[in-house]
Amino acid sequence: MDILITGATGLIGSELDTSLHQKSHRIIHMVRKSPLSENRIFWDPASGKLDREALEGIDAVVHLAGESITGGRWSPEKKRRILQSRIRGTSLLSESLAGLTAPPKVFISASAIGCYGDRGEEWVDESSCPGTGFLPDVCREWEKATEPAGAKGIRVVNLRTGIVLSARGGALAQMLPVFRMGLGGKIGSGRQYMSWIALEDITGIIEYALQNESLRGPVNAVSPNPVPNREFAKTLGRVLFRPSVCVLPGFAARLAFGEMADALLLSSTRVEPAKLKDADYPFRFARLEDALRHVLDKPKP
Ligand SMILES: NC(=O)c1ccc[n+]([C@@H]2O[C@H](COP(=O)([O-])OP(=O)(O)OC[C@H]3O[C@@H](n4cnc5c(N)ncnc54)[C@H](OP(=O)(O)O)[C@@H]3O)[C@@H](O)[C@H]2O)c1
């Protein structure tokens, strides 16, 4: 297949790029910076620039680009960039695809489980009502921006991604230094659910969704076994062979991370990958300890 990827330099995009290359697909990167070369198409989502003709005849599009949600405190300017980069980029791409003579068959667009908001112990699946707050608002607008492509008959998959586990980036990489020093532990009460997915599974799910026509609309990209934060901390400590009994109180998390603490660290989202289960996606890592041992290269003693 000829597959276009946006955000291919990011954590998920770079892993996906490697995996798809190994399977002999032709990968085209949508890039925001020169130099341009073969298999690179320029776009500037902020100013709405994109060479639409270059998209003709591409088989599939995987759209991952967007301002980092975790990097840095949520100042009003940062929140504007998080929202605008997603709405503008996704609208530009979706409308451009809808205007093609030979549009792609499938458009996989990132979204996040943040759409469900803070739900305590409740299980949520793709049919659950959305949450309230900044992240649910971002996700709603982000998914809505894919509608022009869907209206044109392109199969759209909104990938509601959980916490991606990798030692190279994302939430786990940020936790590692503290846990390696033996200073890790639960955050707040530790009862809040964390819905996670191993990096190899998120790329596996994208590849599955490229081929599997039964997957469309919102798809929860999480493992089937979310865990409370205290269990996550305990498991990570065990895998690293370090104590993990420290506590980061909620007020200290709020002091250190501001509004982001409530939205990402203290909120509880227990997500069921209902559509992936129905589609028989074969999870490589369904259990947290197996996933952590794999991504941290710590085989069972
Ligand atoms: N990692 C997770 O745990 C997680 C969880 C839920 C949802 N997601 C979502 O999945 C997508 C991919 O995640 P990721 O972890 O791979 O993200 P990432 O590492 O932050 O990479 C995102 C990519 O987006 C592009 N980008 C950065 N700032 C941008 C801006 N202001 N405007 C337009 N493009 C920008 C960059 O690629 P270029 O420089 O090549 O354009 C960057 O490499 C993101 O939309 C993310 O929100 C990730």
Coordinates of C-alpha atoms and ligand atoms in Angstrom, one line a residue:
M1 CA 0.0 0.0 0.0
D2 CA 1.0 3.7 -0.4
I3 CA 0.5 5.0 3.1
L4 CA 0.7 8.7 4.1
I5 CA 1.7 9.4 7.7
T6 CA 1.5 12.8 9.5
G7 CA 3.5 13.2 12.8
A8 CA 5.8 10.5 11.6
T9 CA 8.7 11.9 13.7
G10 CA 6.7 11.3 16.9
L11 CA 6.7 8.4 19.3
I12 CA 4.0 6.4 17.6
G13 CA 4.7 7.6 14.1
S14 CA 8.4 6.6 14.1
E15 CA 7.7 3.1 15.3
L16 CA 4.8 2.7 12.8
D17 CA 7.1 4.0 10.0
T18 CA 9.7 1.3 10.8
S19 CA 7.1 -1.5 11.1
L20 CA 5.4 -0.6 7.8
H21 CA 8.7 -0.3 5.9
Q22 CA 9.6 -3.8 7.1
K23 CA 6.4 -5.0 5.4
S24 CA 7.3 -3.3 2.1
H25 CA 4.7 -0.6 2.1
R26 CA 5.6 2.7 0.5
I27 CA 5.5 5.3 3.2
I28 CA 5.0 9.0 2.5
H29 CA 5.6 11.5 5.2
M30 CA 3.6 14.7 5.6
V31 CA 6.2 17.2 6.9
R32 CA 6.1 20.7 8.2
K33 CA 9.7 21.5 7.4
S34 CA 12.0 21.4 4.4
P35 CA 14.0 19.8 2.9
L36 CA 11.6 18.0 0.8
S37 CA 12.6 14.8 -1.0
E38 CA 11.0 11.8 -2.5
N39 CA 8.2 10.5 -0.4
R40 CA 7.8 13.7 1.6
I41 CA 4.9 16.1 1.1
F42 CA 4.9 19.6 2.7
W43 CA 2.0 20.9 4.7
D44 CA 1.6 23.7 7.2
P45 CA -1.5 23.0 9.3
A46 CA -1.2 26.4 11.1
S47 CA -1.6 28.4 7.8
G48 CA -3.7 25.9 5.9
K49 CA -1.1 25.0 3.3
L50 CA -1.2 21.6 1.7
D51 CA -0.4 20.3 -1.9
R52 CA -3.7 18.5 -2.4
E53 CA -2.7 17.0 -5.8
A54 CA 0.2 15.1 -4.1
L55 CA -2.4 13.1 -2.2
E56 CA -4.1 11.7 -5.3
G57 CA -4.0 7.9 -5.4
I58 CA -2.7 7.2 -1.9
D59 CA -4.2 4.1 -0.4
A60 CA -4.4 5.0 3.3
V61 CA -3.7 8.0 5.6
V62 CA -2.6 7.7 9.2
H63 CA -2.9 11.1 10.9
L64 CA -0.9 11.4 14.2
A65 CA 0.3 15.1 14.2
G66 CA -0.6 17.4 17.0
E67 CA 1.0 19.6 19.7
S68 CA 2.2 17.4 22.6
I69 CA -0.4 17.2 25.3
T70 CA 2.0 16.1 28.1
G71 CA 5.1 18.3 27.3
G72 CA 5.0 21.4 29.5
R73 CA 2.4 23.1 31.7
W74 CA -1.0 23.9 30.3
S75 CA -0.7 27.7 29.9
P76 CA -3.6 29.4 28.0
E77 CA -1.2 29.5 25.0
K78 CA -0.3 25.8 25.3
K79 CA -4.0 24.9 25.5
R80 CA -4.7 27.0 22.4
R81 CA -1.9 25.1 20.5
I82 CA -3.1 21.7 21.7
L83 CA -6.6 22.4 20.4
Q84 CA -5.8 24.4 17.2
S85 CA -3.1 22.1 16.0
R86 CA -5.6 19.3 16.0
I87 CA -8.6 21.1 14.6
R88 CA -6.7 22.9 11.9
G89 CA -4.5 19.9 10.9
T90 CA -7.4 17.4 10.9
S91 CA -9.9 19.7 9.1
L92 CA -7.3 20.6 6.4
L93 CA -6.4 16.9 5.8
S94 CA -10.0 15.7 6.0
E95 CA -11.3 18.3 3.6
S96 CA -8.4 17.8 1.2
L97 CA -9.0 14.0 1.1
A98 CA -12.8 14.6 0.6
G99 CA -11.9 16.7 -2.5
L100 CA -9.8 14.1 -4.2
T101 CA -10.7 12.3 -7.5
A102 CA -9.0 9.2 -6.2
P103 CA -9.4 9.4 -2.4
P104 CA -7.8 6.8 0.0
K105 CA -9.9 3.9 1.2
V106 CA -9.1 4.5 4.9
F107 CA -8.3 7.5 7.1
I108 CA -7.0 6.6 10.6
S109 CA -6.9 9.7 12.8
A110 CA -5.6 9.8 16.3
S111 CA -7.8 10.7 19.2
A112 CA -7.5 10.0 22.9
I113 CA -9.3 8.2 25.8
G114 CA -9.3 11.7 27.3
C115 CA -12.6 12.1 25.5
Y116 CA -14.3 10.1 28.3
G117 CA -13.1 12.5 31.1
D118 CA -12.9 11.5 34.8
R119 CA -15.1 8.4 35.3
G120 CA -14.0 6.7 38.6
E121 CA -14.5 2.9 38.5
E122 CA -17.1 3.0 35.6
W123 CA -16.1 0.9 32.6
V124 CA -16.5 3.0 29.4
D125 CA -16.5 1.7 25.8
E126 CA -17.0 3.4 22.4
S127 CA -20.7 3.8 23.0
S128 CA -20.3 5.7 26.3
C129 CA -21.2 9.3 26.5
P130 CA -18.3 11.8 26.4
G131 CA -16.9 13.5 29.4
T132 CA -16.7 17.2 30.2
G133 CA -13.7 19.5 30.4
F134 CA -10.8 20.6 28.2
L135 CA -9.6 17.2 27.0
P136 CA -13.1 15.9 26.2
D137 CA -13.8 19.1 24.3
V138 CA -10.5 18.8 22.3
C139 CA -11.3 15.2 21.4
R140 CA -14.8 16.0 20.4
E141 CA -13.6 18.7 18.0
W142 CA -10.7 16.6 16.8
E143 CA -13.0 13.7 15.8
K144 CA -15.6 16.0 14.3
A145 CA -13.0 17.4 12.0
T146 CA -12.7 14.0 10.3
E147 CA -16.4 14.2 9.2
P148 CA -15.8 15.6 5.7
A149 CA -13.7 12.5 4.8
G150 CA -16.4 10.2 6.2
A151 CA -19.1 12.0 4.2
K152 CA -17.1 11.3 1.0
G153 CA -17.3 7.6 1.8
I154 CA -13.7 7.2 3.1
R155 CA -13.6 4.7 6.0
V156 CA -12.6 6.9 9.0
V157 CA -11.2 5.3 12.2
N158 CA -10.9 7.7 15.2
L159 CA -8.2 5.9 17.3
R160 CA -9.0 6.7 21.0
T161 CA -5.6 6.0 22.3
G162 CA -4.7 5.2 25.9
I163 CA -1.4 5.8 27.7
V164 CA 1.3 4.5 25.3
L165 CA 4.0 2.5 27.1
S166 CA 7.5 3.0 25.7
A167 CA 10.9 3.7 27.3
R168 CA 11.6 6.2 24.5
G169 CA 8.9 8.8 25.1
G170 CA 5.5 9.5 26.5
A171 CA 4.3 9.1 30.1
L172 CA 6.3 6.1 31.1
A173 CA 9.6 7.6 30.0
Q174 CA 8.8 10.6 32.2
M175 CA 8.1 8.4 35.2
L176 CA 11.2 6.3 34.8
P177 CA 13.9 8.5 36.4
V178 CA 11.9 8.8 39.6
F179 CA 11.1 5.1 39.8
R180 CA 14.7 4.1 39.0
M181 CA 15.9 6.2 42.0
G182 CA 13.4 4.2 44.1
L183 CA 11.3 7.3 44.7
G184 CA 8.3 6.2 42.7
G185 CA 4.8 5.4 44.0
K186 CA 1.1 6.2 43.7
I187 CA -0.2 9.6 42.8
G188 CA -3.0 10.9 45.0
S189 CA -5.3 8.1 46.3
G190 CA -3.8 5.8 43.6
R191 CA -7.4 4.5 42.9
Q192 CA -7.6 6.3 39.5
Y193 CA -7.6 3.9 36.6
M194 CA -4.9 4.0 33.9
S195 CA -5.8 2.6 30.5
W196 CA -2.6 1.8 28.9
I197 CA -1.3 0.2 25.6
A198 CA 2.1 -1.0 24.7
L199 CA 3.8 0.8 21.8
E200 CA 4.0 -2.4 19.8
D201 CA 0.3 -2.8 20.2
I202 CA -0.7 0.7 19.1
T203 CA 1.2 0.2 15.9
G204 CA -0.2 -3.3 15.6
I205 CA -3.7 -1.8 16.0
I206 CA -3.1 0.8 13.3
E207 CA -1.9 -1.9 10.9
Y208 CA -4.9 -4.1 11.8
A209 CA -7.3 -1.1 11.2
L210 CA -5.7 -0.4 7.8
Q211 CA -6.7 -3.9 6.7
N212 CA -9.8 -4.7 8.7
E213 CA -12.9 -3.0 7.2
S214 CA -15.1 -3.8 10.1
L215 CA -13.3 -1.2 12.2
R216 CA -14.7 2.3 11.7
G217 CA -15.6 5.4 13.8
P218 CA -14.3 5.6 17.4
V219 CA -12.1 2.7 18.3
N220 CA -10.6 2.4 21.8
A221 CA -6.9 1.6 21.5
V222 CA -6.1 0.3 25.0
S223 CA -5.2 -3.1 26.5
P224 CA -8.1 -5.1 27.9
N225 CA -6.7 -4.7 31.4
P226 CA -6.6 -1.1 32.7
V227 CA -5.2 -0.9 36.3
P228 CA -5.5 1.5 39.2
N229 CA -2.6 3.9 39.5
R230 CA -1.3 2.3 42.7
E231 CA -1.2 -1.1 40.9
F232 CA 0.7 0.5 38.0
A233 CA 3.3 2.0 40.4
K234 CA 3.7 -1.3 42.3
T235 CA 4.1 -3.3 39.0
L236 CA 6.6 -0.8 37.6
G237 CA 8.6 -0.9 40.9
R238 CA 8.6 -4.7 40.8
V239 CA 9.8 -4.8 37.1
L240 CA 12.6 -2.3 37.9
F241 CA 13.4 -4.1 41.1
R242 CA 13.0 -0.8 43.1
P243 CA 10.8 0.2 46.0
S244 CA 7.7 2.1 45.0
V245 CA 6.1 3.2 48.2
C246 CA 6.5 7.0 48.0
V247 CA 3.3 9.0 47.5
L248 CA 2.8 12.1 45.4
P249 CA -0.1 13.8 47.1
G250 CA -2.8 15.3 44.8
F251 CA -2.1 18.9 46.0
A252 CA 1.7 18.4 45.2
A253 CA 0.9 17.1 41.7
R254 CA -1.4 20.1 41.2
L255 CA 1.4 22.5 42.4
A256 CA 4.0 20.8 40.1
F257 CA 1.8 20.3 37.0
G258 CA -1.1 22.7 37.3
E259 CA -4.3 21.9 35.5
M260 CA -2.7 19.0 33.6
A261 CA -2.4 17.1 37.0
D262 CA -6.2 16.8 37.3
A263 CA -6.8 16.0 33.6
L264 CA -4.0 13.4 33.2
L265 CA -2.6 12.2 36.5
L266 CA -5.5 12.3 38.9
S267 CA -8.4 11.5 36.6
S268 CA -9.7 7.9 36.3
T269 CA -10.6 6.4 32.9
R270 CA -11.3 2.6 32.8
V271 CA -11.6 1.9 29.1
E272 CA -12.8 -1.3 27.4
P273 CA -11.4 -2.0 23.9
A274 CA -14.9 -3.3 22.9
K275 CA -14.5 -2.9 19.1
L276 CA -11.0 -4.4 19.0
K277 CA -12.3 -7.4 21.0
D278 CA -15.2 -7.8 18.5
A279 CA -12.7 -7.6 15.6
D280 CA -10.5 -10.3 17.3
Y281 CA -7.4 -8.0 17.4
P282 CA -4.7 -10.3 18.9
F283 CA -3.2 -8.2 21.7
R284 CA 0.6 -8.8 22.0
F285 CA 0.6 -7.4 25.6
A286 CA -2.7 -7.7 27.5
R287 CA -1.1 -7.8 30.9
L288 CA 0.7 -4.7 32.4
E289 CA 3.7 -6.6 33.8
D290 CA 4.4 -8.4 30.5
A291 CA 4.2 -5.1 28.6
L292 CA 6.5 -3.3 31.1
R293 CA 9.0 -6.1 31.0
H294 CA 9.0 -6.0 27.2
V295 CA 9.3 -2.2 26.7
L296 CA 11.9 -1.9 29.5
D297 CA 13.8 -5.0 28.4
K298 CA 13.5 -6.6 31.8
P299 CA 12.7 -10.3 31.3
K300 CA 11.2 -12.3 34.1
P301 CA 14.0 -13.5 36.4
Ligands
LIG1 N1 1.6 8.8 23.2 C1 0.5 8.7 23.9 O1 0.5 8.2 25.1 C2 -0.8 9.1 23.3 C3 -2.0 8.9 24.0 C4 -3.2 9.3 23.5 C5 -3.3 10.0 22.3 N2 -2.1 10.2 21.6 C6 -2.2 11.0 20.3 O2 -1.6 10.2 19.3 C7 -0.9 11.1 18.4 C8 0.5 10.6 18.2 O3 1.1 10.5 19.5 P1 2.7 10.6 19.8 O4 2.9 10.2 21.2 O5 3.4 9.9 18.7 O6 2.9 12.2 19.7 P2 4.3 13.0 19.6 O7 5.4 12.1 19.9 O8 4.1 14.2 20.5 O9 4.4 13.4 18.1 C9 3.4 14.1 17.4 C10 3.9 14.7 16.1 O10 3.1 15.8 15.7 C11 3.8 16.8 15.1 N3 3.5 18.0 15.8 C12 4.1 18.5 17.0 N4 3.6 19.7 17.3 C13 2.7 20.0 16.3 C14 1.9 21.2 16.0 N5 1.9 22.2 16.9 N6 1.2 21.2 14.9 C15 1.2 20.1 14.0 N7 1.9 19.0 14.2 C16 2.7 19.0 15.3 C17 5.3 16.4 15.1 O11 5.6 15.7 13.9 P3 6.2 16.5 12.6 O12 7.2 17.5 13.2 O13 6.8 15.4 11.8 O14 5.1 17.3 12.0 C18 5.3 15.4 16.2 O15 6.4 14.4 16.0 C19 -1.0 12.5 19.0 O16 -2.0 13.3 18.4 C20 -1.3 12.3 20.4 O17 -2.1 13.3 21.1 C21 -0.9 9.8 22.1

